[in-house]
Short mmCIF file of C-alpha atoms and ligand atoms in Angstrom, two decimals:
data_model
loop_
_atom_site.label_atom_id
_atom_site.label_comp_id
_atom_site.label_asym_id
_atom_site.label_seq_id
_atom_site.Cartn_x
_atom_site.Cartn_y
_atom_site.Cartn_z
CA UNK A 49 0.00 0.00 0.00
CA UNK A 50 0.90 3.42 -0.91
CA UNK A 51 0.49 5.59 2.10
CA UNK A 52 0.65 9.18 1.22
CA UNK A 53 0.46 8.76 -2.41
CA UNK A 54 0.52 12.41 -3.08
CA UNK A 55 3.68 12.91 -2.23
CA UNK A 56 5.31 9.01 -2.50
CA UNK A 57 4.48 9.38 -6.45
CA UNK A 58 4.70 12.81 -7.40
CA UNK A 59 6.33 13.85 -10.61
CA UNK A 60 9.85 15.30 -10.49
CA UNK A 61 8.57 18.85 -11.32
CA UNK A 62 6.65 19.48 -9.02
CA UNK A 63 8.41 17.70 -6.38
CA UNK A 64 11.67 19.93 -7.00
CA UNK A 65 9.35 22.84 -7.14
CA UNK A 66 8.26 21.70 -3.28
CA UNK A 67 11.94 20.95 -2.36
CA UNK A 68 13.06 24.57 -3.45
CA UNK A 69 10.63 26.35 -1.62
CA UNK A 70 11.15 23.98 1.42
CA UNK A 71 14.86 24.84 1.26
CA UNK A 72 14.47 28.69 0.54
CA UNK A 73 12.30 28.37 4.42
CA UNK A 74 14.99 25.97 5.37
CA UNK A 75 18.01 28.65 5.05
CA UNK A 76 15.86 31.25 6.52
CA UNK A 77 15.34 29.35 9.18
CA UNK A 78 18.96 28.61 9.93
CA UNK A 79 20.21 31.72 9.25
CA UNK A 80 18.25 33.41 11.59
CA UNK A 81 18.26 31.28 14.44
CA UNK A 82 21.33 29.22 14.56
CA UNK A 83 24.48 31.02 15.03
CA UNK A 84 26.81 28.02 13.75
CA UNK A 85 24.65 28.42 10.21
CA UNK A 86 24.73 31.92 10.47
CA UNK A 87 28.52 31.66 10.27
CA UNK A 88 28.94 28.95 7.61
CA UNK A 89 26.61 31.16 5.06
CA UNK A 90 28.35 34.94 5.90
CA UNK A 91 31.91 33.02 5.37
CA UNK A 92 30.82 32.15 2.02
CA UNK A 93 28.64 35.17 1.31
CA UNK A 94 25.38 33.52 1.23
CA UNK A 95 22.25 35.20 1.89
CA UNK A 96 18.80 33.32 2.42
CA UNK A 97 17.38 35.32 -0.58
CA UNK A 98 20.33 34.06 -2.73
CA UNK A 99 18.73 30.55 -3.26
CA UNK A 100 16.96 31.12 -6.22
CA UNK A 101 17.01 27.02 -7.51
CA UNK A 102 18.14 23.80 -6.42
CA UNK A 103 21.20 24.03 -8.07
CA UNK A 104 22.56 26.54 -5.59
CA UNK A 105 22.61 23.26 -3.09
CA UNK A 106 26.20 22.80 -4.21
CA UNK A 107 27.26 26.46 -2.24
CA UNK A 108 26.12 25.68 0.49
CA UNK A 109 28.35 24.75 3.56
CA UNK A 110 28.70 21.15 4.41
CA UNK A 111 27.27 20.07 8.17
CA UNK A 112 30.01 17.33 9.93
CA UNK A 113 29.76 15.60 13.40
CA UNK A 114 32.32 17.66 14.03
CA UNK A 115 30.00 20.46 14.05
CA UNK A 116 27.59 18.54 16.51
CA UNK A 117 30.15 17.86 18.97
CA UNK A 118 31.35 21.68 18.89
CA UNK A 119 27.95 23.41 19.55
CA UNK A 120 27.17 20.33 22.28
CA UNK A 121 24.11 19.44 23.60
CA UNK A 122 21.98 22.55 21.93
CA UNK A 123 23.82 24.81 19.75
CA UNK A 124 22.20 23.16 16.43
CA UNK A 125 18.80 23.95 17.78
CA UNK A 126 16.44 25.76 15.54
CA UNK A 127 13.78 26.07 17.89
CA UNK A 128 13.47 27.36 21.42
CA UNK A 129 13.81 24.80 23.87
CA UNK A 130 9.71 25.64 24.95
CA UNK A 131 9.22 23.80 21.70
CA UNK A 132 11.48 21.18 21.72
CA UNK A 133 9.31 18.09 23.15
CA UNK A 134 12.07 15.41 22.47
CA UNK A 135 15.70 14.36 22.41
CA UNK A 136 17.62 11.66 21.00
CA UNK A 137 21.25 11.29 20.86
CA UNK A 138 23.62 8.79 19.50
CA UNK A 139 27.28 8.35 19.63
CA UNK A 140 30.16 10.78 18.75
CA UNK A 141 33.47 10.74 18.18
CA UNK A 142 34.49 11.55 21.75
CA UNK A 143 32.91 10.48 25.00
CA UNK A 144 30.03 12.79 24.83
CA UNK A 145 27.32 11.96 22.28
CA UNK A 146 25.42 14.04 19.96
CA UNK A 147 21.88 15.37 20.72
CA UNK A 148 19.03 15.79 18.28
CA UNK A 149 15.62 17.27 19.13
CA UNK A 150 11.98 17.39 17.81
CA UNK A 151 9.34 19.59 18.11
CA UNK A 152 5.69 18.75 18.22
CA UNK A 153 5.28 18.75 14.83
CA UNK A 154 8.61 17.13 14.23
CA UNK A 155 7.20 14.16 15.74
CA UNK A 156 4.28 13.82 13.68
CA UNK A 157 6.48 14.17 11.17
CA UNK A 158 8.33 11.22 11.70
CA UNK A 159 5.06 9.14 11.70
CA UNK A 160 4.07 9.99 8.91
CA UNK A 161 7.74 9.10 7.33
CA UNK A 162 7.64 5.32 9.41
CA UNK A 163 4.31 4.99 8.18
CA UNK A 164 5.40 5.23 4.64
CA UNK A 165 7.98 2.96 4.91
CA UNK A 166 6.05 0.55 7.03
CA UNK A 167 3.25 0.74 4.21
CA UNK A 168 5.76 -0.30 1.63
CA UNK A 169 7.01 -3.21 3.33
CA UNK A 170 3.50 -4.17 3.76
CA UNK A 171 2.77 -3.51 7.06
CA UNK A 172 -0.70 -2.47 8.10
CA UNK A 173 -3.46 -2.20 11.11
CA UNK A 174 -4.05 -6.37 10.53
CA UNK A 175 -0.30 -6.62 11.81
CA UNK A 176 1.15 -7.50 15.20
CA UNK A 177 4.67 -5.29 15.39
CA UNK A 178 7.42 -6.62 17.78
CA UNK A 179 10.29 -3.55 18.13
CA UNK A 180 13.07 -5.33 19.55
CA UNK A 181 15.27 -1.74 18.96
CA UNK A 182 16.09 -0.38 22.78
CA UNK A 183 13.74 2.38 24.05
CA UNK A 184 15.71 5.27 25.09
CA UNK A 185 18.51 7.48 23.43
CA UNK A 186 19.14 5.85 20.63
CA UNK A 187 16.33 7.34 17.74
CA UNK A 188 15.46 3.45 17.03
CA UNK A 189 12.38 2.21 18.87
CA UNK A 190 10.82 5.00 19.48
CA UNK A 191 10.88 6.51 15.73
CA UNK A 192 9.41 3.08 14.69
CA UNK A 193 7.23 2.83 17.09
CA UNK A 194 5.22 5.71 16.39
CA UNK A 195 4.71 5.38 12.58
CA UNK A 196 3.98 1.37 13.37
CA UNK A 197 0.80 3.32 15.29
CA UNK A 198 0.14 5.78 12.85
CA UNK A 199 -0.71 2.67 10.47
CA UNK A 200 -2.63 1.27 13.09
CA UNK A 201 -0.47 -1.93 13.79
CA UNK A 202 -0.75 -4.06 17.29
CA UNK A 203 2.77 -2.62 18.67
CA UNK A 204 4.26 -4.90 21.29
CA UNK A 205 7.38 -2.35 22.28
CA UNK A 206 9.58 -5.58 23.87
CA UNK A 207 12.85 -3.40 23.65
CA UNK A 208 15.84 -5.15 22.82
CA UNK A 209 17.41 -7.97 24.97
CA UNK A 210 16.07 -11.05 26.85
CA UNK A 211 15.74 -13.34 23.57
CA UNK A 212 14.09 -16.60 25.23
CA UNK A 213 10.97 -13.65 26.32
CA UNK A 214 11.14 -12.18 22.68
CA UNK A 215 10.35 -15.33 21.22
CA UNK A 216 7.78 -16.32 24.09
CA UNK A 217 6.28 -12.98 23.06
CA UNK A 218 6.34 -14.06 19.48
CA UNK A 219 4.74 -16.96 20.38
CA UNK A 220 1.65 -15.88 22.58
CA UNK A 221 0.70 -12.19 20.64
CA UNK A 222 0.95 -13.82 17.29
CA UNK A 223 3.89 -10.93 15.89
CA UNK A 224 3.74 -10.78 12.49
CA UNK A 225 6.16 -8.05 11.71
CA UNK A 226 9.56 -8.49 13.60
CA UNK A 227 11.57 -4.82 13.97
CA UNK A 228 14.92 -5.06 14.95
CA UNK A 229 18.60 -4.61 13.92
CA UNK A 230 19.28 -7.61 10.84
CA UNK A 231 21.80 -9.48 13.35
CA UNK A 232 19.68 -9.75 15.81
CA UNK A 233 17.18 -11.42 13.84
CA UNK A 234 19.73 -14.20 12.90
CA UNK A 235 20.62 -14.25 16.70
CA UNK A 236 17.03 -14.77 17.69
CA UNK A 237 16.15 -17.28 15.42
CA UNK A 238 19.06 -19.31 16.26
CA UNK A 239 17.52 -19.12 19.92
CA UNK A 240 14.23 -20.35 18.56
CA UNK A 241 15.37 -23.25 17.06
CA UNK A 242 18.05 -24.06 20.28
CA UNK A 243 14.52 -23.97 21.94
CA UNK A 244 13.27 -26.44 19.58
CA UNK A 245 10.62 -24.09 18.28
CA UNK A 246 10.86 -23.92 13.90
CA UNK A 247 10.93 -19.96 13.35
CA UNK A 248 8.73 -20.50 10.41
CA UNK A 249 6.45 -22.15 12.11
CA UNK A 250 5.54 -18.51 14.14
CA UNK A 251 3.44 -16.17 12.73
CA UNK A 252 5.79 -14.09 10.95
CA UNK A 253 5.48 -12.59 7.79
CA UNK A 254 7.92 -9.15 7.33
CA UNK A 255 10.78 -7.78 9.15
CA UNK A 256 11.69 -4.16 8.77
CA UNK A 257 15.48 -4.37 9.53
CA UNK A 258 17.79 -1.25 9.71
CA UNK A 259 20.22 0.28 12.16
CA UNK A 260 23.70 -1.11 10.76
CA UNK A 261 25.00 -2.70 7.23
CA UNK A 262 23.98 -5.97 6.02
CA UNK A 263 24.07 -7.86 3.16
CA UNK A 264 21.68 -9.46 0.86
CA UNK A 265 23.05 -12.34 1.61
CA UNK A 266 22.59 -12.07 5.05
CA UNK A 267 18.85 -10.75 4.07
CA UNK A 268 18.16 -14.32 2.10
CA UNK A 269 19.37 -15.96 5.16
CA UNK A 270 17.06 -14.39 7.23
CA UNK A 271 14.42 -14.85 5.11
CA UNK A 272 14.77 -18.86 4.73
CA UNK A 273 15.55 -19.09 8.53
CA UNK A 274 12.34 -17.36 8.98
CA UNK A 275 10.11 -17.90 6.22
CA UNK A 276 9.52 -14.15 5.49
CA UNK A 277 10.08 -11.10 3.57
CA UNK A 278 13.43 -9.41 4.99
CA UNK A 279 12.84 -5.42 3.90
CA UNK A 280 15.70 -2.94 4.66
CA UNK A 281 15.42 0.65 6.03
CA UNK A 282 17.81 3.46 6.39
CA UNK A 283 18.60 6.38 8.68
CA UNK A 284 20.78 8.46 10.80
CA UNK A 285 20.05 10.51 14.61
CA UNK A 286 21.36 13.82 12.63
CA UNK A 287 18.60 13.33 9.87
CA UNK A 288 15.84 12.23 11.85
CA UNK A 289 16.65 8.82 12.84
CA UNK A 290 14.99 5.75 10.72
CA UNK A 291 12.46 6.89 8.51
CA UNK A 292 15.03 8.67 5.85
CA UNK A 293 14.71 5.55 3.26
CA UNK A 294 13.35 2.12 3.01
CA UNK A 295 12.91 -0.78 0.83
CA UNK A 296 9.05 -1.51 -0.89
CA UNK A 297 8.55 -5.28 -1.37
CA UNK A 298 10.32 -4.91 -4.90
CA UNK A 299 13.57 -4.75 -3.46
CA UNK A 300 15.11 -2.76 -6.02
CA UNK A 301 16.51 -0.02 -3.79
CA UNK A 302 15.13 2.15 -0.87
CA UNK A 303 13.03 5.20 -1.03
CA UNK A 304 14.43 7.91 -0.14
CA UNK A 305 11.50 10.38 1.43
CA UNK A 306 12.67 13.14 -1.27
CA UNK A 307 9.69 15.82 -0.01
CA UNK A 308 11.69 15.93 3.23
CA UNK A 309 15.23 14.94 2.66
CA UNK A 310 17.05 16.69 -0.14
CA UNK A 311 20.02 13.65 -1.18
CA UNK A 312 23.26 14.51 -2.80
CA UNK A 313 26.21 11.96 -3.02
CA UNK A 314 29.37 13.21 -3.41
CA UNK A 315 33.09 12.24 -3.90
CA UNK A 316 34.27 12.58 -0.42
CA UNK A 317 37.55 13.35 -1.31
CA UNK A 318 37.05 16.48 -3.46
CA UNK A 319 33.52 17.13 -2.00
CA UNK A 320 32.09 17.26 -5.72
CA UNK A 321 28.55 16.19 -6.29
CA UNK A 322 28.57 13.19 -8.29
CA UNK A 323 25.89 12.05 -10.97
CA UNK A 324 23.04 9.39 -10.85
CA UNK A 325 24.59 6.42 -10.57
CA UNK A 326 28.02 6.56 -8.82
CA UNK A 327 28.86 5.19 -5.96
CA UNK A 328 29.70 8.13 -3.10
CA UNK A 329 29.30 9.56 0.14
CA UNK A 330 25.33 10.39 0.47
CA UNK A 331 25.05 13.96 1.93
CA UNK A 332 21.45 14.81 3.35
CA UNK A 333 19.92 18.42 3.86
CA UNK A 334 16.41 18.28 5.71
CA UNK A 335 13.50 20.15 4.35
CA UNK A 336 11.04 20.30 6.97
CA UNK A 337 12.43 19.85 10.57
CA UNK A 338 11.82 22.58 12.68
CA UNK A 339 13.96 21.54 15.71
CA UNK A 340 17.15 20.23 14.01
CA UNK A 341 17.82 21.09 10.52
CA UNK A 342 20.91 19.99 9.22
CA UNK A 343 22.64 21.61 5.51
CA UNK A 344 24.25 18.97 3.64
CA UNK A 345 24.78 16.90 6.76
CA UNK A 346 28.16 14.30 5.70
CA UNK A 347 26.91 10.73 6.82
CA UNK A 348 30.15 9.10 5.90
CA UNK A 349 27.77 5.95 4.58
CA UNK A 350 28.70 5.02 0.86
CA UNK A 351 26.16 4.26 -1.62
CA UNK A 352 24.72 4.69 -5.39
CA UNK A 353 21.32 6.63 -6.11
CA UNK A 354 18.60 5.82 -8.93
CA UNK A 355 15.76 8.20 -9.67
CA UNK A 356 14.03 5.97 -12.22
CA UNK A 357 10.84 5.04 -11.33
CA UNK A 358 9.91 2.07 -9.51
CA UNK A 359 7.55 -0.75 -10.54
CA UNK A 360 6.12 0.32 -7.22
CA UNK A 361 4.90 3.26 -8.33
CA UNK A 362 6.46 5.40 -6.29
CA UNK A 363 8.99 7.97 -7.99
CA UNK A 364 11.29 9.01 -4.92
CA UNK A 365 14.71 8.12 -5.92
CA UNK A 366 16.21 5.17 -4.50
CA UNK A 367 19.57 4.65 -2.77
CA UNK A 368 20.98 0.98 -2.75
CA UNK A 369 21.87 -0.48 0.00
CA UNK A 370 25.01 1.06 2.31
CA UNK A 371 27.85 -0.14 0.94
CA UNK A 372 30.46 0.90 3.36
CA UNK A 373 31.53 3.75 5.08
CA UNK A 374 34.11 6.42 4.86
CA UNK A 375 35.31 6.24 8.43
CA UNK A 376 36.04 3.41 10.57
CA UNK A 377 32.49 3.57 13.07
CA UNK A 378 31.79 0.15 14.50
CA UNK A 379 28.42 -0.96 14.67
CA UNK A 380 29.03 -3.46 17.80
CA UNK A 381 25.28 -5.00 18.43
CA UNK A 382 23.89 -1.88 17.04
CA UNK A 383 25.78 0.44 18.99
CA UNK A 384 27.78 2.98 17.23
CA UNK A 385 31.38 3.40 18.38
CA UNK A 386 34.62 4.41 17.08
CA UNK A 387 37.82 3.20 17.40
CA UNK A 388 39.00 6.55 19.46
CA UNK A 389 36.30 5.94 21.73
CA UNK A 390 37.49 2.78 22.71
CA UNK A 391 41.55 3.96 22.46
CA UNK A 392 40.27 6.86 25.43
CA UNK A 393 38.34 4.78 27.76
CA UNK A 394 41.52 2.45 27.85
CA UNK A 395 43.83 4.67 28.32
CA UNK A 396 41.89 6.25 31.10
CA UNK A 397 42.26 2.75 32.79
CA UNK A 398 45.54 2.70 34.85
CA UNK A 399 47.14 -0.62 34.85
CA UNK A 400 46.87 -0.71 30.82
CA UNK A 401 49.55 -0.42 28.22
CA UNK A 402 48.96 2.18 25.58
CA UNK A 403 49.25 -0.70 22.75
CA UNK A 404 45.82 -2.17 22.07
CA UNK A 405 44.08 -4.50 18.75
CA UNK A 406 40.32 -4.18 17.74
CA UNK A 407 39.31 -7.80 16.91
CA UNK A 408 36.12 -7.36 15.04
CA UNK A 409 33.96 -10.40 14.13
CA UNK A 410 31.30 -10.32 11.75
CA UNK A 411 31.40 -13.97 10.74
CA UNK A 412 27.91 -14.55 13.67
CA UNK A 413 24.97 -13.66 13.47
CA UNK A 414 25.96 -10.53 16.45
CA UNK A 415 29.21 -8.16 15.30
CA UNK A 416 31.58 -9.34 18.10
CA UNK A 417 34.48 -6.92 19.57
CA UNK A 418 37.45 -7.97 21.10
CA UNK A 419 39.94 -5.73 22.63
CA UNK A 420 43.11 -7.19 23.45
CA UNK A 421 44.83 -5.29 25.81
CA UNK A 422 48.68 -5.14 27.44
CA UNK A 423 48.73 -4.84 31.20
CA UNK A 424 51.68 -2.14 31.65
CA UNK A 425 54.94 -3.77 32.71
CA UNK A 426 55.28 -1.39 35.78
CA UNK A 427 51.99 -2.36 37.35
CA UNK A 428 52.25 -6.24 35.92
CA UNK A 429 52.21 -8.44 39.26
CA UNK A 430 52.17 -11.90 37.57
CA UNK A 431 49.67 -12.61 39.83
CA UNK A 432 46.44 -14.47 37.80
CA UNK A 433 43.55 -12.59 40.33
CA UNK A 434 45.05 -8.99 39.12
CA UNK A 435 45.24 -9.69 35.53
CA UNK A 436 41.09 -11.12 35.88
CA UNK A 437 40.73 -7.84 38.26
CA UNK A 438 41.76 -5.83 35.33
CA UNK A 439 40.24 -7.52 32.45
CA UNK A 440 36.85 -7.26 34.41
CA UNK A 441 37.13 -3.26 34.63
CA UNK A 442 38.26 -2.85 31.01
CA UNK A 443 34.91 -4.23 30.60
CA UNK A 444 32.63 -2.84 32.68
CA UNK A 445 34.17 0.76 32.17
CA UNK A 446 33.57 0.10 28.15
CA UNK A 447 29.90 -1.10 28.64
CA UNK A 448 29.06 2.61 31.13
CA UNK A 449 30.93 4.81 28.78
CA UNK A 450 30.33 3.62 25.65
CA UNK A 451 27.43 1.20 26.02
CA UNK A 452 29.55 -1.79 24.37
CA UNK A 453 29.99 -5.33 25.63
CA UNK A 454 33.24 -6.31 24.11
CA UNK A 455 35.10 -9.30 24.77
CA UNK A 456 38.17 -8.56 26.71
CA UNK A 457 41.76 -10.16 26.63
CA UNK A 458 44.81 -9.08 28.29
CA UNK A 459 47.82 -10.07 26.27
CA UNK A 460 51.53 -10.74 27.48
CA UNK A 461 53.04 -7.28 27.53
CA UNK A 462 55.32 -6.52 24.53
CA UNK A 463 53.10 -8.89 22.12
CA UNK A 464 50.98 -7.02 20.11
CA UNK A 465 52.69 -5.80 16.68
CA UNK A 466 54.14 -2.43 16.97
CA UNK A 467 54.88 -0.42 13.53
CA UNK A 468 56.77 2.71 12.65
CA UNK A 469 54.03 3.55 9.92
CA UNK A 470 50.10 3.68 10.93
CA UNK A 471 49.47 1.38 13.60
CA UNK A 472 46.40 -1.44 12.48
CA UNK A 473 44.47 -1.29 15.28
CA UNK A 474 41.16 -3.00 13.99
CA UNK A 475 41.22 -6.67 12.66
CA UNK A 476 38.72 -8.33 10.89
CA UNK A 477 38.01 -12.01 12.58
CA UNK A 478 39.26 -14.67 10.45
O1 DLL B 293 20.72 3.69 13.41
C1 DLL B 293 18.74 4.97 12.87
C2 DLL B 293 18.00 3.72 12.53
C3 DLL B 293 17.48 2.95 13.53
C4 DLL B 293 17.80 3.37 11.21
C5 DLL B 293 16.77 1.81 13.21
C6 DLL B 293 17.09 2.25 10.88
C7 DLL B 293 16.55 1.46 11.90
P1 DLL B 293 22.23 6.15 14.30
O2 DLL B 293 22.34 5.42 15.58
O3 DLL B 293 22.47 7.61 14.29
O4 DLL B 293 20.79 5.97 13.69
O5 DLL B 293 23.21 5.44 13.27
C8 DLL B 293 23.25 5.87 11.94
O6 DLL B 293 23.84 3.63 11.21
O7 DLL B 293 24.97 6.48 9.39
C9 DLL B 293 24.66 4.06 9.05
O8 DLL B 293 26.07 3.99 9.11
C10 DLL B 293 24.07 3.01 9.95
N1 DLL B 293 22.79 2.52 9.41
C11 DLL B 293 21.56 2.81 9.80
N2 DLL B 293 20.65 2.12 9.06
C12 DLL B 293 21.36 1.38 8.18
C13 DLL B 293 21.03 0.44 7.14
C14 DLL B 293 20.16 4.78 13.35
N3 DLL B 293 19.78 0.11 6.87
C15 DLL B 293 24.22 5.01 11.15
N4 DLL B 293 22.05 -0.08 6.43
C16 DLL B 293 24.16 5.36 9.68
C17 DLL B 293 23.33 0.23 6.69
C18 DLL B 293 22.74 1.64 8.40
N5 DLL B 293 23.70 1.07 7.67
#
């Protein structure tokens, strides 16, 4: 089903006629309320009334983390705080995360963008929806949730965690439509079956998966473990959180909500906009938030675009799906995370040797970390209960600050490889 076909199948004129006056608001808006903005336009001699077509996109100043982190927890805000009703945040670069917020009508907003993309992986008021995203910060469950309602579908908010009750749940509401991260639904069907239940047996139909890469061949997987139709969507905290793009059960490329999202990709390395149908860095500019705009916000994810039509009917361009990324994030069980993240919290650890290896493990159905670790020489008894003492508070200080349950190893000191050059800290499992 098509939800808001008006604007899901509208023809490129008018669309870009929408999207230009959207953006000509959009700077206004900025420019006038968000001294970081302000800034970006007057170095580059940009005035609002100086957007006078789409094409003038390409002058405007990009929007980084970077920038996020600097104006941290508010300084993006378009909106006075008295209007701000919500706040997400996900992880940064450093310690400290970056905050989003939503207005009222930012909210509905987001429904209405879930509920398209629920609608096109056939989703609707007959269905039972199990989130199994984590309620809180992170823009996951609670952007879902909403537009899952806005269709009218049975939500059952389980949160994420405690498998053998998710599938118990499964069981006794009769879920049809499974939302979670793609791992996880290889992890819980795994469960099922180590519970002698057949996952195709339950009730399931769809999943809407999103939140971190995965492969089609991970997706056909999925869908012959559980006998349904495995449907991708796309999205990022600084855009609005899921709800930016999703796959309709043609699975020829997701949607990108084009009305609301203006979508450039780019070469990252000269910053060029590239053409239809080369792979780049995607670069989104929103048209409608009220609370946090972002100009041609960097997402660092790479992918190809394709504004042909689909058989769908809808005409929103499609993106394929992410095909990598231009910085080293981790997505550890759906938790963002970079490297640095994890080099500070050790090195805030006394006891530890500044030499550590990222083991990363992607082979399972759950990305796996392991951080190997050197107990410094100088504080190196021998003895076996320090080195566990240690090794425990590595971990626990990695799942507070960071949120991340890693596997942790302490290593003989002097072992792990030093180089002159760059030092390879992350490894890929073999
Ligand atoms: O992960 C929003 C989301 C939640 C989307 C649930 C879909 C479902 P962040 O925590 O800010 O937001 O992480 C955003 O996750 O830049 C991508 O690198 C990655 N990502 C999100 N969805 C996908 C996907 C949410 N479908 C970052 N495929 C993004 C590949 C994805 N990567």
């Amino acid at each position: 089903m098509i939800w808001d076909r008006e604007h899901e199948c509208m023809d490129r004129e008018s669309l870009e006629r929408l999207q230009l006056s959207r953006l000509q608001q959009l700077i206004k808006r900025v420019y006038h309320r968000v001294p970081h903005y302000r800034q970006a336009l007057d170095d580059r001699d940009i005035k609002p009334e100086d957007i006078k077509s789409l094409d003038d996109l390409k002058h405007l100043p990009f929007t980084g983390k970077e920038d996020l982190r600097r104006n941290y927890p508010y300084g993006l805000f378009a909106a006075p705080m008295a209007e701000v009703v919500r706040v997400h945040a996900s992880s940064g670069t450093t310690g400290k995360p970056t905050v989003v917020g939503y207005t009222q009508r930012d909210i509905a907003t987001w429904a209405e963008l879930i509920a398209r993309i629920v609608s096109q992986a056939g989703v609707t008021n007959a269905d039972v929806a199990q989130v199994c995203f984590s309620y809180g910060l992170f823009t996951g469950a609670f952007g879902l949730h909403y537009g899952l309602e806005r269709v009218g579908a049975t939500v059952v908010p389980a949160s994420a965690g405690n498998t053998a009750k998710q599938i118990m749940l499964m069981q006794d509401f009769g879920t049809t439509a499974l939302i979670s991260p793609p791992s996880y639904a290889l992890y819980l069907a795994e469960a099922a079956r180590e519970e002698g239940i057949d996952p195709r047996e339950l009730k399931l139909k769809v999943g809407l998966f999103g939140g971190e890469p995965w492969t089609e061949n991970m997706g056909h997987q999925i869908e012959s473990l559980w006998g349904i139709k495995a449907t991708d969507n796309y999205g990022l905290s600084e855009v609005i959180g899921p709800g930016v793009s999703g796959e309709c059960l043609e699975g020829a490329g997701l949607h990108i909500s084009e009305d609301h999202f203006l979508v450039e990709v780019i070469d990252p390395e000269t910053e060029e906009p590239l053409p239809y149908g080369e792979k780049g860095e995607l670069v989104f500019t929103t048209l409608t938030k009220e609370a946090f705009p972002v100009l041609r916000y960097r997402t660092r994810d790479l992918a190809i675009l394709n504004p042909e039509k689909c058989a769908c009917g809808r005409t929103s361009a499609r993106m394929c799906k992410v095909m990598g990324r231009t910085d080293d994030m981790l997505i550890i069980r759906g938790v963002n995370v970079f490297p640095s993240q994890i080099e500070s919290v050790l090195m805030s650890i006394r006891g530890i040797a500044p030499h550590y290896l990222l083991i990363v493990d992607t082979r399972g159905p759950l990305t796996q970390l392991e951080v190997q670790v050197e107990p410094d020489p100088s504080v190196f008894t021998g003895s076996f209960r320090d080195l566990e003492a240690l090794e425990d508070s590595v971990r626990r200080r990695l799942q507070s600050v960071l949120s991340i349950s890693a596997r942790v190893k302490l290593v003989e000191p002097k072992t792990l490889e030093r180089t002159a050059g760059k030092a390879q800290r992350i490894q890929s499992a073999k």
